[in-house]
XYZ file of C-alpha atoms in Angstrom:
450
model
C 71.689 66.179 92.770
C 72.914 69.769 93.259
C 76.257 70.695 91.636
C 79.104 71.719 93.922
C 82.854 72.335 93.950
C 85.274 69.909 95.585
C 88.615 71.324 96.697
C 91.620 69.651 98.267
C 92.946 70.895 101.592
C 95.677 72.965 99.962
C 93.353 74.137 97.157
C 95.692 72.599 94.576
C 93.050 70.180 93.238
C 89.617 71.547 92.286
C 86.843 69.458 90.740
C 83.121 69.757 89.994
C 80.755 67.154 91.414
C 77.147 66.367 92.313
C 76.105 65.126 95.712
C 73.022 65.096 97.888
C 74.660 63.621 101.018
C 77.918 64.144 102.840
C 79.043 60.585 102.179
C 78.594 61.192 98.441
C 80.828 64.271 98.725
C 83.604 62.178 100.308
C 83.144 59.384 97.765
C 83.336 61.735 94.787
C 86.362 63.470 96.284
C 88.106 60.094 96.446
C 87.106 59.168 92.896
C 88.254 62.505 91.477
C 91.569 62.525 93.342
C 90.686 65.470 95.566
C 91.347 63.494 98.761
C 91.978 59.740 98.882
C 92.308 59.439 102.655
C 89.921 57.127 104.514
C 89.780 59.726 107.310
C 88.610 62.554 105.062
C 86.361 65.254 106.496
C 84.372 67.966 104.759
C 84.736 71.673 105.531
C 83.374 74.982 104.288
C 85.810 77.654 103.105
C 86.015 79.161 106.601
C 87.014 75.671 107.870
C 83.712 74.980 109.580
C 83.335 71.212 109.570
C 80.160 69.984 107.855
C 78.179 67.177 109.503
C 75.824 64.772 107.735
C 72.744 65.935 109.659
C 73.149 69.527 108.456
C 74.434 68.911 104.931
C 71.075 69.365 103.169
C 70.352 72.570 105.064
C 73.805 73.950 104.235
C 73.345 73.186 100.522
C 69.963 74.920 100.445
C 71.341 78.139 101.923
C 74.436 78.382 99.721
C 74.429 80.076 96.346
C 75.885 78.058 93.494
C 79.171 79.992 93.466
C 79.475 79.507 97.252
C 79.067 75.715 97.198
C 82.732 75.026 97.829
C 83.491 71.997 99.994
C 87.045 71.301 101.099
C 87.720 67.590 101.548
C 90.831 66.751 103.556
C 92.026 64.670 106.490
C 93.774 67.648 108.110
C 92.570 71.169 108.789
C 94.071 74.273 110.404
C 93.432 74.542 114.123
C 92.193 78.114 113.797
C 91.169 80.561 111.118
C 91.722 84.287 111.601
C 89.045 86.848 110.817
C 91.497 89.718 110.844
C 94.812 90.360 109.155
C 96.505 92.642 111.604
C 99.992 92.255 110.195
C 99.091 93.243 106.679
C 97.414 96.399 107.861
C 93.982 95.585 106.425
C 91.271 94.253 108.714
C 87.673 93.153 108.730
C 86.182 95.317 111.461
C 82.873 93.540 111.729
C 83.437 91.827 115.072
C 85.585 91.480 118.163
C 85.811 88.856 120.878
C 84.438 89.271 124.415
C 87.839 90.188 125.792
C 88.031 93.097 123.374
C 91.092 91.759 121.574
C 91.061 91.216 117.847
C 90.963 87.685 116.578
C 94.233 88.257 114.785
C 96.038 88.374 118.111
C 94.763 84.924 119.062
C 95.794 83.152 115.864
C 98.717 80.753 115.872
C 100.645 81.811 112.800
C 103.129 78.925 113.062
C 103.443 77.590 109.561
C 105.440 74.704 108.131
C 105.391 73.647 104.512
C 104.279 70.038 104.028
C 106.730 68.726 101.448
C 104.706 65.534 101.131
C 102.518 67.251 98.541
C 105.509 68.220 96.373
C 106.054 66.319 93.099
C 109.059 63.993 93.156
C 110.875 66.095 90.562
C 110.633 69.111 92.872
C 111.836 67.134 95.894
C 114.823 65.915 93.896
C 115.804 69.497 93.130
C 115.461 70.550 96.780
C 117.742 67.811 98.096
C 121.412 68.718 98.747
C 123.307 68.651 95.475
C 120.095 68.376 93.478
C 119.652 69.850 89.994
C 118.308 73.325 89.324
C 114.548 73.725 89.252
C 113.074 73.649 85.783
C 110.353 76.246 85.002
C 107.605 73.637 85.422
C 109.082 72.418 88.733
C 109.275 75.986 89.996
C 105.615 76.561 89.106
C 104.642 73.352 90.916
C 106.653 74.421 93.963
C 105.010 77.852 94.091
C 101.551 76.324 93.607
C 102.024 73.910 96.506
C 103.447 76.517 98.890
C 100.807 79.164 98.149
C 98.061 76.548 98.314
C 99.174 75.519 101.788
C 99.520 79.110 102.973
C 95.997 79.994 101.878
C 94.699 76.809 103.486
C 96.359 77.765 106.773
C 94.856 81.243 106.885
C 93.389 83.746 104.476
C 96.036 86.198 103.338
C 93.823 88.469 101.291
C 93.692 92.218 101.830
C 90.053 93.166 102.328
C 88.364 96.429 103.210
C 85.956 97.124 106.036
C 83.000 96.062 103.891
C 84.730 92.865 102.774
C 85.636 93.953 99.244
C 88.979 92.871 97.831
C 91.730 95.492 97.831
C 93.843 95.473 94.685
C 94.982 91.982 93.776
C 94.360 90.946 97.377
C 97.918 89.909 98.177
C 99.991 93.046 97.603
C 100.860 93.549 101.275
C 102.013 89.914 101.557
C 104.143 90.188 98.414
C 105.688 93.422 99.660
C 106.530 91.945 103.074
C 108.094 88.852 101.522
C 110.144 90.963 99.112
C 111.342 93.203 101.944
C 112.282 90.156 104.007
C 114.369 88.688 101.184
C 116.025 92.075 100.705
C 116.899 92.256 104.415
C 118.294 88.726 104.483
C 120.528 89.294 101.445
C 121.712 92.754 102.428
C 125.503 92.846 102.561
C 125.846 89.504 100.773
C 125.502 90.730 97.202
C 128.299 91.782 94.901
C 128.340 95.458 93.838
C 127.194 94.458 90.352
C 124.086 92.881 91.881
C 122.955 96.074 93.599
C 120.248 97.782 91.501
C 120.777 101.280 90.210
C 119.494 103.769 92.796
C 117.778 105.892 90.186
C 115.841 103.015 88.657
C 114.931 101.680 92.097
C 113.619 105.084 93.147
C 111.458 105.366 90.045
C 110.037 101.889 90.579
C 109.043 102.635 94.173
C 107.847 106.233 94.222
C 105.689 105.873 91.119
C 103.699 103.040 92.753
C 99.992 103.677 92.288
C 100.528 106.815 90.185
C 98.915 107.034 86.762
C 100.708 110.197 85.647
C 103.961 110.211 87.596
C 106.187 111.691 84.894
C 104.313 112.827 81.777
C 106.119 113.866 78.636
C 106.969 117.565 78.758
C 104.856 119.445 76.249
C 105.960 122.977 77.039
C 109.181 124.769 76.173
C 110.486 128.148 75.126
C 109.590 131.654 76.241
C 105.857 130.972 76.554
C 106.437 128.157 79.025
C 108.888 130.206 81.061
C 106.416 133.069 81.145
C 103.787 130.758 82.654
C 106.238 129.600 85.309
C 107.129 133.205 86.184
C 103.446 134.137 86.363
C 102.686 131.215 88.698
C 105.642 132.098 90.904
C 104.404 135.682 91.218
C 100.865 134.526 91.989
C 102.243 132.257 94.688
C 103.482 135.293 96.586
C 99.975 136.743 96.805
C 97.292 136.042 99.364
C 94.605 133.510 98.457
C 92.089 136.284 97.688
C 94.458 138.132 95.345
C 95.380 135.144 93.147
C 94.069 135.205 89.571
C 92.328 131.897 90.151
C 91.051 131.007 86.629
C 94.390 131.691 84.950
C 96.399 130.119 87.766
C 94.346 126.920 87.584
C 94.816 126.776 83.813
C 98.571 127.340 83.968
C 99.066 124.901 86.838
C 97.354 122.221 84.789
C 99.360 123.065 81.674
C 102.675 123.019 83.563
C 101.940 119.790 85.454
C 104.670 117.975 83.526
C 107.206 120.648 84.497
C 106.178 120.348 88.141
C 106.675 116.569 88.095
C 109.989 116.937 86.285
C 111.261 119.261 89.018
C 109.955 117.102 91.879
C 111.202 113.828 90.341
C 114.673 115.169 89.607
C 117.505 112.887 90.728
C 120.339 115.280 89.944
C 119.930 117.377 91.901
C 117.322 116.066 94.344
C 115.029 118.915 95.365
C 113.890 119.235 98.968
C 110.474 120.533 99.991
C 111.897 124.004 100.648
C 113.212 124.215 97.069
C 109.975 122.891 95.572
C 108.070 125.507 97.546
C 110.284 128.272 96.163
C 109.970 127.038 92.564
C 106.249 126.161 92.624
C 104.684 128.176 95.493
C 101.093 127.693 94.298
C 101.506 123.959 94.859
C 101.465 124.812 98.564
C 97.913 126.121 98.419
C 95.443 123.328 99.156
C 93.307 123.880 96.053
C 96.260 123.612 93.658
C 97.792 120.783 95.676
C 94.601 118.728 95.284
C 94.574 119.488 91.564
C 98.132 118.177 91.240
C 97.292 115.050 93.265
C 94.217 114.415 91.089
C 96.378 114.409 87.957
C 99.056 112.301 89.620
C 96.701 109.568 90.834
C 94.055 109.831 88.138
C 91.085 110.378 90.453
C 89.260 112.954 92.563
C 91.233 112.205 95.718
C 89.380 114.658 97.952
C 85.899 113.383 97.086
C 86.901 109.720 97.311
C 88.733 110.071 100.620
C 85.955 112.126 102.222
C 83.367 109.499 101.316
C 85.546 106.586 102.435
C 86.548 108.297 105.695
C 82.910 108.885 106.654
C 82.218 105.182 106.149
C 85.350 103.829 107.822
C 85.391 106.215 110.779
C 81.984 104.993 111.916
C 82.926 101.343 111.345
C 86.186 101.748 113.260
C 84.450 103.429 116.200
C 81.928 100.580 116.402
C 84.698 98.008 116.123
C 86.671 99.547 119.009
C 83.682 100.157 121.275
C 84.582 97.292 123.624
C 88.356 97.483 123.270
C 90.359 97.465 126.495
C 93.634 98.632 124.959
C 94.981 101.596 126.864
C 96.087 103.489 123.733
C 92.723 102.968 122.030
C 90.736 103.944 125.122
C 92.685 107.205 125.429
C 91.449 108.445 122.057
C 88.056 106.744 122.192
C 87.098 108.521 125.430
C 88.120 111.870 123.922
C 85.999 111.136 120.865
C 82.922 110.278 122.951
C 83.360 113.397 125.061
C 83.597 115.546 121.940
C 80.471 113.916 120.499
C 78.588 114.652 123.719
C 79.436 118.315 123.121
C 77.726 118.169 119.738
C 80.767 117.743 117.484
C 79.402 115.718 114.562
C 82.853 115.333 113.043
C 84.411 113.774 116.135
C 84.606 110.254 114.675
C 86.357 111.460 111.541
C 88.787 113.586 113.544
C 89.626 110.627 115.793
C 89.958 108.208 112.873
C 93.736 108.492 112.411
C 94.608 108.378 116.148
C 92.339 105.360 116.709
C 93.673 103.575 113.637
C 97.303 104.120 114.643
C 96.551 102.995 118.203
C 94.851 99.848 116.920
C 97.835 98.966 114.719
C 100.290 99.966 117.473
C 102.099 102.287 115.081
C 104.322 105.137 116.229
C 101.836 107.986 116.533
C 104.659 110.525 116.613
C 105.451 109.640 112.995
C 101.916 110.635 111.998
C 100.827 113.562 114.162
C 101.663 115.665 117.210
C 99.458 117.704 119.525
C 100.993 120.888 120.943
C 99.519 123.318 123.446
C 97.346 126.053 122.011
C 99.420 129.131 121.258
C 102.606 127.149 120.603
C 104.904 128.579 117.932
C 105.308 125.737 115.443
C 108.504 127.209 113.999
C 110.149 126.817 117.408
C 109.222 123.118 117.513
C 110.152 122.130 113.953
C 113.353 120.429 115.116
C 111.247 117.942 117.113
C 109.280 116.712 114.105
C 110.147 113.928 111.656
C 111.114 114.786 108.077
C 108.126 112.918 106.667
C 104.677 114.601 106.414
C 103.306 115.127 109.926
C 100.089 116.716 111.177
C 100.530 119.214 114.001
C 97.392 120.053 115.986
C 97.313 123.018 118.342
C 95.237 122.468 121.472
C 93.422 119.332 120.323
C 92.930 117.337 117.150
C 89.230 118.220 117.414
C 89.973 121.904 116.781
C 90.477 123.433 113.351
C 94.024 124.459 114.196
C 96.035 121.844 112.312
C 99.062 122.234 110.070
C 101.117 119.870 107.911
C 104.885 119.849 108.354
C 107.301 118.156 105.947
C 111.097 118.431 106.033
C 110.724 121.275 108.542
C 108.501 123.224 106.166
C 104.913 124.294 106.867
C 103.202 123.091 103.700
C 100.040 125.210 103.910
C 99.822 128.503 105.754
C 96.088 128.257 106.478
C 95.056 126.045 109.442
C 92.521 123.297 108.825
C 90.660 120.492 110.579
C 92.412 117.287 111.579
C 90.634 115.141 108.992
C 91.572 117.515 106.178
C 95.132 117.738 107.492
C 95.384 113.938 107.535
C 94.248 113.857 103.912
C 96.804 116.452 102.805
C 99.638 114.877 104.788
C 99.017 111.475 103.235
C 98.930 112.882 99.701
C 102.237 114.634 100.353
C 103.908 111.199 100.359
C 102.814 110.744 96.751
C 103.272 114.292 95.516
C 106.799 114.600 96.966
C 107.963 111.009 96.347
C 108.396 109.943 99.968
C 108.435 106.446 101.443
C 106.271 105.555 104.429
C 108.181 105.544 107.735
C 108.528 101.938 108.870
C 106.980 102.577 112.289
C 103.819 104.045 110.750
C 103.618 102.009 107.545
C 100.634 99.861 108.563
C 98.404 102.865 109.211
C 99.512 104.637 106.047
C 98.986 101.533 103.931
C 95.462 101.237 105.309
C 94.790 104.842 104.313
C 96.269 104.145 100.888
C 94.188 101.090 100.133
C 90.947 101.748 101.988
C 90.574 105.533 102.163
C 92.246 106.662 98.929
C 91.496 103.520 96.927
C 95.076 103.274 95.661
C 95.317 99.586 94.814
C 97.376 99.217 91.646
C 97.288 95.867 89.880
C 101.081 95.782 89.766
């Protein structure tokens, strides 16, 4: 008889068994304590119910590691294929109406306390004792088991691969919710130090956020003065080999200035102190050291893959916001623009997630003076396109500063604007966080383990 895995409905009990018929699966599940109910049914991991007539065929087509059979008398009424709220979706399919499956899922969830150990229930009753460490672990195991049984909460990329630990977006949302609910109820002594909280948040995903300073004295100051002078030159006049060397050697000084809490330096001040950082080549070099990877190469490759997948996914969408950008993309492709999908990637993604597009980019008429419109833009990194986001007339604005003087394409501008959040220690705006988190995890492969 072929070996297989028997799981309980909440995935809290997992056993190994051997069975050649469906009735044997149910019998072994009862004997091993997986499910003792007389009304037990057998399901695959996607909650497809298995029938006796097809059991042998199912077994034959499943690899050994995929032979997981859930035995339970209750099952969720629906299983989502997308995770719209977490910002990470599987873009492989859509329903006939053009709406994502995530919008059709009933997310109503109630914890079944019947599966809790008696010691845990005693602690949860009014006036009950404090939870012991073991009771707390049992409580967490039961709750998480039921949540995963209700619907998959994992963060997955467009090709199905796991992003980070798989649950980072869920953990972050739960933590934020607890923080919101307890705001104003804590004593002053319970409020964390602002400096330590800042360092915990802005260094997320960075491998070299604040290195130990290894330069001091006149030689170090001379390098800083040289770099400041080079920053005043045009791109063609810069002593590129020496500037690249000194920028790498003074990376720790750059981070120390940017990370300063007292005083906090705004973008304008950083630009005056480290002007070469506001040339794309040196900016990418800094971001590479900060994140420990070739961010430009990785994001270009991932964008090419995801832009095509997103366009295919939204082909039949009937959302007004999506259609607006999709039609523009198709028109641009008909004109021979091979980069149309990549240029439309950010607008389509933001429209899909219903994020505030104004927090991510703006399109002004061609010939508009950006300096006269700075007061209209958010303080966070924003792409400004002149004429159309399909033209190579895009700039990045942050705290009313034009980060790079040379115009670029929309895809490149999106890349630079996103990295500015990491380089300058900025938090995602709430109304655009879903789109930015998708870029973080899927496009830039920033999925720290903790």
